[in-house]
PDB file of C-alpha atoms in Angstrom:
ATOM      1  CA  MET A   1      -0.165  -0.224  -0.386  1.00 44.00           C
ATOM      2  CA  GLN A   2       1.299   3.326  -1.099  1.00 48.00           C
ATOM      3  CA  PRO A   3       1.983   6.418   1.582  1.00 52.00           C
ATOM      4  CA  LYS A   4      -1.100   8.865   2.005  1.00 50.00           C
ATOM      5  CA  HIS A   5       1.311  11.501   0.667  1.00 58.00           C
ATOM      6  CA  THR A   6       2.782   9.630  -2.296  1.00 74.00           C
ATOM      7  CA  GLU A   7      -1.038   9.157  -3.528  1.00 81.00           C
ATOM      8  CA  GLN A   8      -1.511  12.522  -2.725  1.00 87.00           C
ATOM      9  CA  ASP A   9       1.746  13.453  -4.675  1.00 88.00           C
ATOM     10  CA  ASP A  10       0.413  10.960  -7.374  1.00 91.00           C
ATOM     11  CA  ALA A  11      -2.975  12.965  -7.943  1.00 93.00           C
ATOM     12  CA  ARG A  12      -1.885  16.195  -8.108  1.00 95.00           C
ATOM     13  CA  LEU A  13       0.528  15.214 -10.690  1.00 96.00           C
ATOM     14  CA  HIS A  14      -2.112  13.548 -12.891  1.00 95.00           C
ATOM     15  CA  ALA A  15      -4.020  16.475 -12.910  1.00 96.00           C
ATOM     16  CA  ALA A  16      -1.589  18.648 -14.443  1.00 96.00           C
ATOM     17  CA  LEU A  17      -1.656  15.843 -16.642  1.00 96.00           C
ATOM     18  CA  ASN A  18      -4.684  16.325 -17.701  1.00 96.00           C
ATOM     19  CA  ALA A  19      -4.527  19.445 -17.866  1.00 97.00           C
ATOM     20  CA  ALA A  20      -2.257  19.584 -20.415  1.00 96.00           C
ATOM     21  CA  ASP A  21      -0.356  22.204 -18.070  1.00 97.00           C
ATOM     22  CA  TRP A  22       3.315  21.947 -18.595  1.00 97.00           C
ATOM     23  CA  PRO A  23       5.193  24.047 -16.183  1.00 97.00           C
ATOM     24  CA  LEU A  24       2.948  23.342 -13.621  1.00 97.00           C
ATOM     25  CA  LEU A  25       3.476  20.458 -14.086  1.00 98.00           C
ATOM     26  CA  THR A  26       7.468  20.159 -13.980  1.00 98.00           C
ATOM     27  CA  ARG A  27       7.247  22.527 -10.867  1.00 98.00           C
ATOM     28  CA  LEU A  28       5.606  19.146  -9.306  1.00 97.00           C
ATOM     29  CA  CYS A  29       7.259  17.195 -10.179  1.00 97.00           C
ATOM     30  CA  ARG A  30      10.282  18.343  -9.067  1.00 97.00           C
ATOM     31  CA  GLN A  31       9.183  19.653  -5.270  1.00 96.00           C
ATOM     32  CA  THR A  32       8.241  15.534  -5.626  1.00 97.00           C
ATOM     33  CA  LEU A  33      11.500  14.224  -5.850  1.00 97.00           C
ATOM     34  CA  ARG A  34      12.587  16.675  -3.908  1.00 96.00           C
ATOM     35  CA  LYS A  35      11.177  15.003  -0.905  1.00 94.00           C
ATOM     36  CA  ASN A  36      11.300  11.749  -2.630  1.00 95.00           C
ATOM     37  CA  GLY A  37      14.202  11.168  -4.517  1.00 95.00           C
ATOM     38  CA  ARG A  38      12.668   7.523  -6.024  1.00 95.00           C
ATOM     39  CA  HIS A  39       9.546   8.794  -6.899  1.00 96.00           C
ATOM     40  CA  LEU A  40       8.357   6.735  -9.776  1.00 96.00           C
ATOM     41  CA  THR A  41       5.380   8.775 -10.897  1.00 96.00           C
ATOM     42  CA  ALA A  42       7.509  12.140 -10.828  1.00 97.00           C
ATOM     43  CA  HIS A  43       9.866  10.148 -12.990  1.00 97.00           C
ATOM     44  CA  ARG A  44       7.938   9.217 -15.926  1.00 96.00           C
ATOM     45  CA  LEU A  45       6.503  12.634 -16.166  1.00 97.00           C
ATOM     46  CA  LEU A  46       9.136  15.515 -15.432  1.00 98.00           C
ATOM     47  CA  GLY A  47      11.145  14.065 -18.583  1.00 97.00           C
ATOM     48  CA  PHE A  48       8.075  14.170 -20.725  1.00 97.00           C
ATOM     49  CA  SER A  49       6.539  17.550 -19.176  1.00 97.00           C
ATOM     50  CA  LEU A  50      10.324  19.393 -20.188  1.00 98.00           C
ATOM     51  CA  ASN A  51       9.970  18.146 -24.064  1.00 96.00           C
ATOM     52  CA  LYS A  52       6.624  19.026 -24.426  1.00 95.00           C
ATOM     53  CA  GLN A  53       7.850  22.727 -23.339  1.00 95.00           C
ATOM     54  CA  ARG A  54      10.669  22.304 -25.977  1.00 93.00           C
ATOM     55  CA  ASP A  55      13.621  21.770 -23.712  1.00 96.00           C
ATOM     56  CA  PHE A  56      14.883  18.660 -25.275  1.00 95.00           C
ATOM     57  CA  ASP A  57      18.448  18.932 -23.645  1.00 96.00           C
ATOM     58  CA  GLY A  58      16.178  19.146 -20.328  1.00 97.00           C
ATOM     59  CA  ALA A  59      14.673  15.860 -20.945  1.00 97.00           C
ATOM     60  CA  LEU A  60      17.576  14.269 -21.777  1.00 97.00           C
ATOM     61  CA  LYS A  61      19.170  14.757 -17.394  1.00 97.00           C
ATOM     62  CA  ALA A  62      16.391  13.788 -16.329  1.00 98.00           C
ATOM     63  CA  TYR A  63      15.050  10.400 -18.144  1.00 98.00           C
ATOM     64  CA  LYS A  64      18.673   9.445 -17.769  1.00 97.00           C
ATOM     65  CA  GLN A  65      18.344  10.168 -14.143  1.00 97.00           C
ATOM     66  CA  ALA A  66      15.189   8.532 -13.771  1.00 97.00           C
ATOM     67  CA  ARG A  67      16.483   5.340 -15.722  1.00 97.00           C
ATOM     68  CA  ILE A  68      19.280   5.199 -13.135  1.00 97.00           C
ATOM     69  CA  TYR A  69      16.767   4.680 -10.094  1.00 97.00           C
ATOM     70  CA  TRP A  70      13.700   2.507 -12.790  1.00 97.00           C
ATOM     71  CA  PRO A  71      16.032   0.741 -15.292  1.00 97.00           C
ATOM     72  CA  ASP A  72      13.294  -1.723 -15.657  1.00 97.00           C
ATOM     73  CA  ASP A  73      10.802   0.545 -15.883  1.00 98.00           C
ATOM     74  CA  ALA A  74       8.529  -0.331 -19.086  1.00 97.00           C
ATOM     75  CA  GLU A  75       6.561   2.536 -18.581  1.00 96.00           C
ATOM     76  CA  MET A  76       9.428   5.133 -17.967  1.00 97.00           C
ATOM     77  CA  LEU A  77      11.604   3.579 -20.966  1.00 98.00           C
ATOM     78  CA  VAL A  78       8.537   4.190 -23.756  1.00 97.00           C
ATOM     79  CA  ASN A  79       8.402   7.689 -22.791  1.00 96.00           C
ATOM     80  CA  TYR A  80      12.624   7.826 -23.136  1.00 98.00           C
ATOM     81  CA  ALA A  81      12.671   6.250 -26.469  1.00 98.00           C
ATOM     82  CA  ASN A  82       9.276   8.049 -27.717  1.00 96.00           C
ATOM     83  CA  ILE A  83      11.570  11.198 -27.157  1.00 96.00           C
ATOM     84  CA  LEU A  84      14.407  10.051 -28.530  1.00 97.00           C
ATOM     85  CA  ILE A  85      12.393   9.149 -31.627  1.00 97.00           C
ATOM     86  CA  GLU A  86      11.021  12.118 -32.381  1.00 95.00           C
ATOM     87  CA  HIS A  87      14.006  13.991 -31.832  1.00 95.00           C
ATOM     88  CA  ALA A  88      15.593  11.770 -34.546  1.00 96.00           C
ATOM     89  CA  TYR A  89      18.220  10.069 -31.981  1.00 97.00           C
ATOM     90  CA  ASN A  90      16.625   6.208 -32.862  1.00 98.00           C
ATOM     91  CA  ILE A  91      19.670   4.983 -32.463  1.00 98.00           C
ATOM     92  CA  ASP A  92      20.018   5.580 -28.835  1.00 98.00           C
ATOM     93  CA  ALA A  93      16.378   4.883 -28.422  1.00 98.00           C
ATOM     94  CA  LEU A  94      16.911   1.014 -29.698  1.00 99.00           C
ATOM     95  CA  PRO A  95      18.253  -0.535 -26.723  1.00 98.00           C
ATOM     96  CA  LEU A  96      15.709   0.843 -24.481  1.00 98.00           C
ATOM     97  CA  LEU A  97      12.650  -0.083 -26.732  1.00 99.00           C
ATOM     98  CA  GLU A  98      14.432  -4.019 -27.424  1.00 99.00           C
ATOM     99  CA  LYS A  99      14.314  -3.576 -23.180  1.00 98.00           C
ATOM    100  CA  VAL A 100      10.369  -2.613 -23.388  1.00 98.00           C
ATOM    101  CA  CYS A 101       9.831  -5.768 -25.620  1.00 98.00           C
ATOM    102  CA  ALA A 102      11.718  -7.988 -23.421  1.00 98.00           C
ATOM    103  CA  LEU A 103       9.487  -6.664 -20.170  1.00 98.00           C
ATOM    104  CA  ARG A 104       6.255  -6.368 -21.638  1.00 98.00           C
ATOM    105  CA  PRO A 105       6.883  -9.045 -24.762  1.00 98.00           C
ATOM    106  CA  LEU A 106       2.716  -9.603 -24.244  1.00 98.00           C
ATOM    107  CA  GLN A 107       1.885  -6.199 -25.335  1.00 97.00           C
ATOM    108  CA  ALA A 108       1.881  -4.939 -28.967  1.00 98.00           C
ATOM    109  CA  ILE A 109       2.461  -1.105 -28.419  1.00 97.00           C
ATOM    110  CA  ALA A 110       6.465  -2.049 -27.201  1.00 98.00           C
ATOM    111  CA  TRP A 111       6.712  -4.075 -30.806  1.00 99.00           C
ATOM    112  CA  ILE A 112       5.530  -1.287 -32.455  1.00 98.00           C
ATOM    113  CA  LYS A 113       6.939   0.827 -30.772  1.00 98.00           C
ATOM    114  CA  LEU A 114      10.486  -1.576 -31.899  1.00 99.00           C
ATOM    115  CA  ALA A 115       9.251  -1.275 -35.483  1.00 99.00           C
ATOM    116  CA  GLU A 116       8.433   2.678 -35.898  1.00 98.00           C
ATOM    117  CA  CYS A 117      11.915   2.737 -34.015  1.00 98.00           C
ATOM    118  CA  CYS A 118      13.503   0.492 -36.817  1.00 98.00           C
ATOM    119  CA  TYR A 119      12.606   2.951 -39.766  1.00 97.00           C
ATOM    120  CA  LEU A 120      14.918   5.454 -39.605  1.00 96.00           C
ATOM    121  CA  ILE A 121      18.698   3.198 -38.943  1.00 97.00           C
ATOM    122  CA  ASN A 122      17.429   1.525 -41.422  1.00 97.00           C
ATOM    123  CA  LEU A 123      16.628  -1.968 -39.537  1.00 98.00           C
ATOM    124  CA  HIS A 124      14.146  -3.232 -42.062  1.00 98.00           C
ATOM    125  CA  ASP A 125      13.642  -6.803 -41.498  1.00 98.00           C
ATOM    126  CA  LYS A 126      13.817  -6.338 -37.693  1.00 99.00           C
ATOM    127  CA  GLY A 127      11.049  -3.377 -37.743  1.00 98.00           C
ATOM    128  CA  PHE A 128       9.383  -5.365 -39.846  1.00 99.00           C
ATOM    129  CA  ALA A 129       9.334  -8.385 -37.857  1.00 99.00           C
ATOM    130  CA  ALA A 130       8.777  -6.567 -34.584  1.00 99.00           C
ATOM    131  CA  SER A 131       5.391  -5.042 -36.822  1.00 99.00           C
ATOM    132  CA  GLN A 132       4.451  -8.158 -37.371  1.00 98.00           C
ATOM    133  CA  GLU A 133       4.435  -9.751 -33.678  1.00 98.00           C
ATOM    134  CA  ALA A 134       2.679  -6.529 -32.391  1.00 98.00           C
ATOM    135  CA  ALA A 135      -0.452  -7.237 -35.447  1.00 98.00           C
ATOM    136  CA  LYS A 136      -0.618 -10.560 -33.679  1.00 98.00           C
ATOM    137  CA  LEU A 137      -0.943  -9.247 -30.563  1.00 98.00           C
ATOM    138  CA  ALA A 138      -3.014  -5.864 -31.179  1.00 98.00           C
ATOM    139  CA  ASP A 139      -6.587  -6.421 -29.363  1.00 95.00           C
ATOM    140  CA  THR A 140      -7.637  -2.981 -30.186  1.00 97.00           C
ATOM    141  CA  LEU A 141      -8.220  -0.625 -33.089  1.00 97.00           C
ATOM    142  CA  HIS A 142      -5.560   1.664 -32.631  1.00 97.00           C
ATOM    143  CA  ASP A 143      -2.888  -1.522 -32.232  1.00 98.00           C
ATOM    144  CA  GLN A 144      -3.992  -2.729 -34.766  1.00 98.00           C
ATOM    145  CA  VAL A 145      -3.483   0.328 -37.350  1.00 98.00           C
ATOM    146  CA  ALA A 146      -0.371   1.807 -36.019  1.00 98.00           C
ATOM    147  CA  ALA A 147       1.001  -2.293 -36.290  1.00 98.00           C
ATOM    148  CA  LEU A 148      -0.535  -2.275 -39.892  1.00 98.00           C
ATOM    149  CA  MET A 149       1.080   1.157 -40.830  1.00 98.00           C
ATOM    150  CA  GLN A 150       4.556   0.073 -39.522  1.00 98.00           C
ATOM    151  CA  SER A 151       4.269  -3.737 -41.668  1.00 99.00           C
ATOM    152  CA  ALA A 152       3.481  -1.440 -44.303  1.00 98.00           C
ATOM    153  CA  ILE A 153       6.872   1.154 -44.434  1.00 98.00           C
ATOM    154  CA  HIS A 154       8.996  -1.960 -43.607  1.00 98.00           C
ATOM    155  CA  ARG A 155       7.424  -3.874 -46.733  1.00 98.00           C
ATOM    156  CA  ARG A 156       8.137  -0.737 -48.358  1.00 97.00           C
ATOM    157  CA  GLU A 157      11.534  -0.871 -47.744  1.00 97.00           C
ATOM    158  CA  LEU A 158      12.175  -4.913 -48.421  1.00 98.00           C
ATOM    159  CA  GLY A 159      10.634  -4.006 -52.307  1.00 96.00           C
ATOM    160  CA  GLN A 160       7.555  -5.988 -50.624  1.00 97.00           C
ATOM    161  CA  VAL A 161       5.267  -3.161 -52.365  1.00 97.00           C
ATOM    162  CA  ARG A 162       2.519  -4.026 -53.162  1.00 96.00           C
ATOM    163  CA  GLU A 163       1.977  -6.145 -50.300  1.00 98.00           C
ATOM    164  CA  ALA A 164       2.962  -2.840 -48.698  1.00 98.00           C
ATOM    165  CA  VAL A 165      -0.372  -1.009 -50.251  1.00 97.00           C
ATOM    166  CA  HIS A 166      -2.390  -3.861 -48.956  1.00 97.00           C
ATOM    167  CA  ASP A 167      -1.368  -3.010 -45.387  1.00 98.00           C
ATOM    168  CA  CYS A 168      -1.934   0.617 -46.079  1.00 98.00           C
ATOM    169  CA  GLU A 169      -5.741  -0.071 -47.713  1.00 97.00           C
ATOM    170  CA  LYS A 170      -6.601  -2.302 -44.727  1.00 98.00           C
ATOM    171  CA  ALA A 171      -5.679   0.467 -41.978  1.00 98.00           C
ATOM    172  CA  ILE A 172      -7.755   2.880 -44.212  1.00 98.00           C
ATOM    173  CA  ALA A 173     -10.251   0.349 -43.708  1.00 98.00           C
ATOM    174  CA  LEU A 174     -10.091   0.270 -40.175  1.00 98.00           C
ATOM    175  CA  ARG A 175     -10.236   3.945 -39.534  1.00 96.00           C
ATOM    176  CA  PRO A 176     -10.463   6.296 -42.833  1.00 96.00           C
ATOM    177  CA  ASN A 177      -9.860   9.863 -40.716  1.00 93.00           C
ATOM    178  CA  ASP A 178      -5.691   9.036 -40.230  1.00 93.00           C
ATOM    179  CA  PRO A 179      -4.172  10.771 -43.151  1.00 94.00           C
ATOM    180  CA  GLY A 180      -0.925   8.845 -42.311  1.00 94.00           C
ATOM    181  CA  ASN A 181      -2.059   5.164 -44.164  1.00 96.00           C
ATOM    182  CA  TYR A 182      -3.953   7.707 -46.958  1.00 96.00           C
ATOM    183  CA  THR A 183       0.306   9.422 -47.987  1.00 96.00           C
ATOM    184  CA  ASN A 184       1.931   6.598 -47.661  1.00 97.00           C
ATOM    185  CA  ARG A 185      -0.058   4.658 -49.689  1.00 97.00           C
ATOM    186  CA  LEU A 186       0.212   7.061 -52.097  1.00 96.00           C
ATOM    187  CA  LEU A 187       3.840   7.502 -51.387  1.00 96.00           C
ATOM    188  CA  PHE A 188       4.400   3.284 -52.076  1.00 97.00           C
ATOM    189  CA  MET A 189       2.164   3.269 -55.217  1.00 97.00           C
ATOM    190  CA  LEU A 190       4.396   5.325 -56.857  1.00 95.00           C
ATOM    191  CA  ALA A 191       7.357   2.592 -57.052  1.00 93.00           C
ATOM    192  CA  ASP A 192       4.676  -0.063 -58.332  1.00 93.00           C
ATOM    193  CA  PRO A 193       5.264  -0.797 -62.020  1.00 92.00           C
ATOM    194  CA  GLN A 194       2.081  -2.100 -62.048  1.00 92.00           C
ATOM    195  CA  VAL A 195       0.004   1.027 -61.004  1.00 95.00           C
ATOM    196  CA  ASP A 196      -1.244   3.966 -63.924  1.00 95.00           C
ATOM    197  CA  ALA A 197      -2.137   7.260 -63.570  1.00 96.00           C
ATOM    198  CA  SER A 198      -5.183   6.807 -63.346  1.00 97.00           C
ATOM    199  CA  GLN A 199      -5.237   4.676 -60.166  1.00 96.00           C
ATOM    200  CA  LEU A 200      -2.965   7.227 -58.964  1.00 96.00           C
ATOM    201  CA  SER A 201      -5.591   9.699 -59.507  1.00 97.00           C
ATOM    202  CA  VAL A 202      -7.796   8.108 -58.083  1.00 96.00           C
ATOM    203  CA  ALA A 203      -6.189   7.110 -54.664  1.00 96.00           C
ATOM    204  CA  ALA A 204      -5.324  11.315 -54.138  1.00 96.00           C
ATOM    205  CA  ARG A 205      -8.559  12.379 -55.494  1.00 96.00           C
ATOM    206  CA  HIS A 206      -9.716   9.686 -52.589  1.00 96.00           C
ATOM    207  CA  PHE A 207      -7.247  11.804 -49.652  1.00 96.00           C
ATOM    208  CA  GLY A 208      -8.300  15.042 -50.980  1.00 95.00           C
ATOM    209  CA  SER A 209     -12.248  13.739 -50.452  1.00 96.00           C
ATOM    210  CA  VAL A 210     -11.263  12.938 -46.751  1.00 96.00           C
ATOM    211  CA  PHE A 211      -9.335  15.575 -46.185  1.00 94.00           C
ATOM    212  CA  GLU A 212      -9.999  18.898 -48.009  1.00 94.00           C
ATOM    213  CA  PRO A 213     -13.081  20.036 -46.727  1.00 95.00           C
ATOM    214  CA  PRO A 214     -12.660  20.387 -43.188  1.00 92.00           C
ATOM    215  CA  LEU A 215      -9.796  22.533 -43.922  1.00 90.00           C
ATOM    216  CA  ARG A 216     -11.549  24.937 -47.110  1.00 91.00           C
ATOM    217  CA  PRO A 217     -12.782  27.501 -44.315  1.00 89.00           C
ATOM    218  CA  GLU A 218      -9.123  28.137 -43.866  1.00 84.00           C
ATOM    219  CA  TRP A 219      -7.647  28.647 -46.848  1.00 84.00           C
ATOM    220  CA  PRO A 220      -5.660  31.976 -47.350  1.00 78.00           C
ATOM    221  CA  HIS A 221      -6.890  34.906 -49.742  1.00 79.00           C
ATOM    222  CA  PHE A 222      -4.862  36.402 -52.092  1.00 76.00           C
ATOM    223  CA  ASP A 223      -6.099  39.798 -52.020  1.00 77.00           C
ATOM    224  CA  ALA A 224      -4.039  40.791 -49.795  1.00 70.00           C
ATOM    225  CA  HIS A 225      -0.597  39.921 -51.418  1.00 72.00           C
ATOM    226  CA  ARG A 226      -1.834  42.199 -53.582  1.00 76.00           C
ATOM    227  CA  GLY A 227       1.158  44.972 -54.097  1.00 77.00           C
ATOM    228  CA  PRO A 228       3.279  47.026 -56.344  1.00 82.00           C
ATOM    229  CA  PRO A 229       4.950  44.492 -59.292  1.00 80.00           C
ATOM    230  CA  TRP A 230       8.331  46.089 -57.785  1.00 83.00           C
ATOM    231  CA  ARG A 231       8.049  44.380 -54.556  1.00 88.00           C
ATOM    232  CA  ARG A 232       9.592  41.649 -53.636  1.00 92.00           C
ATOM    233  CA  LEU A 233       8.040  38.339 -53.529  1.00 93.00           C
ATOM    234  CA  LYS A 234       8.617  36.038 -50.697  1.00 95.00           C
ATOM    235  CA  ILE A 235       9.364  32.316 -51.924  1.00 96.00           C
ATOM    236  CA  GLY A 236       8.711  29.728 -49.022  1.00 97.00           C
ATOM    237  CA  PHE A 237       9.836  25.642 -49.369  1.00 98.00           C
ATOM    238  CA  LEU A 238       8.521  23.797 -47.780  1.00 98.00           C
ATOM    239  CA  SER A 239      10.966  20.716 -46.713  1.00 97.00           C
ATOM    240  CA  PRO A 240      11.886  18.248 -43.802  1.00 97.00           C
ATOM    241  CA  ASP A 241      14.607  17.052 -46.331  1.00 96.00           C
ATOM    242  CA  PHE A 242      17.142  20.567 -45.797  1.00 97.00           C
ATOM    243  CA  ARG A 243      19.943  17.936 -44.801  1.00 96.00           C
ATOM    244  CA  VAL A 244      21.579  15.083 -46.124  1.00 95.00           C
ATOM    245  CA  HIS A 245      19.741  13.548 -47.958  1.00 94.00           C
ATOM    246  CA  ALA A 246      18.587  13.554 -52.350  1.00 93.00           C
ATOM    247  CA  VAL A 247      16.650  15.987 -52.630  1.00 94.00           C
ATOM    248  CA  MET A 248      19.383  18.893 -51.844  1.00 94.00           C
ATOM    249  CA  TYR A 249      20.874  17.280 -54.314  1.00 94.00           C
ATOM    250  CA  SER A 250      18.171  18.900 -57.096  1.00 93.00           C
ATOM    251  CA  VAL A 251      17.718  22.340 -54.603  1.00 95.00           C
ATOM    252  CA  GLU A 252      20.232  23.380 -52.772  1.00 95.00           C
ATOM    253  CA  GLY A 253      21.995  25.394 -56.248  1.00 94.00           C
ATOM    254  CA  LEU A 254      18.297  27.039 -56.122  1.00 94.00           C
ATOM    255  CA  LEU A 255      18.486  28.253 -52.723  1.00 96.00           C
ATOM    256  CA  ALA A 256      21.506  29.348 -53.440  1.00 93.00           C
ATOM    257  CA  GLN A 257      21.388  30.883 -56.464  1.00 94.00           C
ATOM    258  CA  LEU A 258      17.824  32.777 -56.545  1.00 94.00           C
ATOM    259  CA  ASP A 259      17.360  36.565 -57.784  1.00 94.00           C
ATOM    260  CA  ARG A 260      17.484  38.148 -54.234  1.00 92.00           C
ATOM    261  CA  ARG A 261      16.664  41.427 -56.481  1.00 93.00           C
ATOM    262  CA  GLN A 262      13.110  39.776 -56.910  1.00 94.00           C
ATOM    263  CA  PHE A 263      12.905  37.322 -53.914  1.00 95.00           C
ATOM    264  CA  GLU A 264      13.401  36.977 -50.535  1.00 96.00           C
ATOM    265  CA  VAL A 265      13.723  33.267 -49.716  1.00 97.00           C
ATOM    266  CA  TYR A 266      12.107  31.167 -46.481  1.00 98.00           C
ATOM    267  CA  ALA A 267      12.867  27.704 -45.602  1.00 98.00           C
ATOM    268  CA  PHE A 268      10.361  25.571 -43.514  1.00 98.00           C
ATOM    269  CA  PHE A 269      12.126  23.106 -41.810  1.00 98.00           C
ATOM    270  CA  LEU A 270      10.225  19.742 -40.655  1.00 97.00           C
ATOM    271  CA  PHE A 271      12.974  17.785 -39.454  1.00 96.00           C
ATOM    272  CA  PRO A 272      14.112  17.349 -35.872  1.00 95.00           C
ATOM    273  CA  ARG A 273      17.827  17.161 -36.275  1.00 94.00           C
ATOM    274  CA  SER A 274      20.534  19.595 -38.005  1.00 96.00           C
ATOM    275  CA  ASP A 275      23.775  18.951 -40.295  1.00 96.00           C
ATOM    276  CA  HIS A 276      26.525  20.954 -42.190  1.00 97.00           C
ATOM    277  CA  VAL A 277      24.014  20.194 -45.162  1.00 97.00           C
ATOM    278  CA  THR A 278      21.126  22.030 -42.840  1.00 97.00           C
ATOM    279  CA  ASP A 279      23.765  24.524 -41.720  1.00 97.00           C
ATOM    280  CA  ARG A 280      24.827  25.524 -45.225  1.00 97.00           C
ATOM    281  CA  VAL A 281      20.904  26.052 -46.046  1.00 97.00           C
ATOM    282  CA  GLU A 282      20.501  28.567 -43.432  1.00 97.00           C
ATOM    283  CA  ARG A 283      23.447  30.782 -45.124  1.00 96.00           C
ATOM    284  CA  HIS A 284      21.711  29.698 -48.959  1.00 96.00           C
ATOM    285  CA  VAL A 285      17.969  31.400 -47.426  1.00 97.00           C
ATOM    286  CA  ASP A 286      17.239  35.242 -46.688  1.00 97.00           C
ATOM    287  CA  HIS A 287      15.220  32.953 -43.504  1.00 98.00           C
ATOM    288  CA  PHE A 288      15.582  29.572 -41.676  1.00 98.00           C
ATOM    289  CA  VAL A 289      12.347  28.589 -39.530  1.00 98.00           C
ATOM    290  CA  ARG A 290      12.384  25.481 -37.711  1.00 97.00           C
ATOM    291  CA  LEU A 291       9.083  23.401 -37.689  1.00 97.00           C
ATOM    292  CA  ALA A 292       9.724  19.984 -35.983  1.00 95.00           C
ATOM    293  CA  GLY A 293       7.445  19.156 -33.227  1.00 90.00           C
ATOM    294  CA  PHE A 294       4.924  21.496 -33.785  1.00 92.00           C
ATOM    295  CA  THR A 295       1.551  20.768 -34.489  1.00 91.00           C
ATOM    296  CA  PRO A 296       0.580  20.862 -37.665  1.00 90.00           C
ATOM    297  CA  GLU A 297      -2.231  23.291 -37.107  1.00 91.00           C
ATOM    298  CA  GLN A 298       0.722  25.624 -35.098  1.00 94.00           C
ATOM    299  CA  GLN A 299       2.930  25.252 -38.628  1.00 95.00           C
ATOM    300  CA  ALA A 300       0.134  26.346 -40.642  1.00 93.00           C
ATOM    301  CA  LYS A 301       0.709  29.479 -38.260  1.00 93.00           C
ATOM    302  CA  ALA A 302       3.449  30.229 -38.802  1.00 96.00           C
ATOM    303  CA  ILE A 303       3.885  30.052 -42.609  1.00 95.00           C
ATOM    304  CA  HIS A 304       1.277  32.423 -42.644  1.00 92.00           C
ATOM    305  CA  ALA A 305       2.342  34.409 -40.184  1.00 93.00           C
ATOM    306  CA  GLN A 306       5.472  35.080 -42.534  1.00 94.00           C
ATOM    307  CA  GLY A 307       2.869  36.816 -45.587  1.00 91.00           C
ATOM    308  CA  ILE A 308       4.379  34.402 -47.794  1.00 93.00           C
ATOM    309  CA  ASP A 309       3.151  34.833 -51.480  1.00 92.00           C
ATOM    310  CA  ILE A 310       4.513  31.812 -52.940  1.00 93.00           C
ATOM    311  CA  LEU A 311       4.968  28.393 -50.985  1.00 95.00           C
ATOM    312  CA  ILE A 312       6.793  25.316 -52.427  1.00 96.00           C
ATOM    313  CA  ASP A 313       6.111  21.535 -50.960  1.00 96.00           C
ATOM    314  CA  LEU A 314       9.278  19.764 -51.485  1.00 96.00           C
ATOM    315  CA  ALA A 315       8.144  16.689 -49.784  1.00 94.00           C
ATOM    316  CA  GLY A 316       5.051  15.773 -51.550  1.00 91.00           C
ATOM    317  CA  HIS A 317       3.864  12.899 -49.876  1.00 91.00           C
ATOM    318  CA  THR A 318       7.423  11.470 -48.680  1.00 91.00           C
ATOM    319  CA  GLY A 319       8.015  10.899 -44.508  1.00 88.00           C
ATOM    320  CA  ASN A 320       7.658  14.089 -41.992  1.00 88.00           C
ATOM    321  CA  ASN A 321       5.719  15.915 -44.931  1.00 89.00           C
ATOM    322  CA  GLY A 322       4.119  18.946 -43.895  1.00 80.00           C
TER     323      GLY A 322
END
């Protein structure tokens, strides 16, 4: 039986969590840990709360400390791994999730997260095997759809393109309002030599029929962008690939050479990690705006706030798109 003060601390922590009051949750976690350095709930939530406030370094420090006290707590390890994956530190998340699968081998979510982790680090056989284990264990709609998504993305990388598309279609049938499976289906169909333009058009129109109607009232009007003909146009490029990526072989030169007498150039970056190519892009453009980690609504608001005249999407239906 937990001591009464521990139950009270837990109640306050969960109330702040449910209210999404991240500064309060952070303060309560720290207060609780000062009283009891091993308090499990506070260790589980402190790093999570700091990450919600975009303090990644603080979140890492909190979870490293938590892992010292609770090395076998699966919930804490999953929270830790989620943050690492969110910031593209998948190689560091891998051993955490392997341990979670060992601790909770009958929970589908453990295998789903392991499969997700494997994608960015090209462990596709391992990721596909994890997705199939998750599919066998999935007993909720959420887990069934997530297992199919992971199966599809790893199948595509393993050359099983048609099977990947079928997994996407199964997931869409189960959850018709999840955009990820639509966008994956459209991307994967491009790799199938038996798919023709009419089939791609049908799939694209299906995507649009589901997701465009609720967004149309928010679509911008361009009257406000009219101005004198000699005004420099604000050109925005939206991409997760301003980094070491094939896209930059064709785009980097364009960014560097656009005529600044005619254009003011913005780069909206959707990936959480930078590299030496990112550093070059920051010098090529007039404004470099990081949008990783924000919701689609927040990303759209940030782009609108810049008064962009022309926005060019470089990602299409590829990973980490906007």
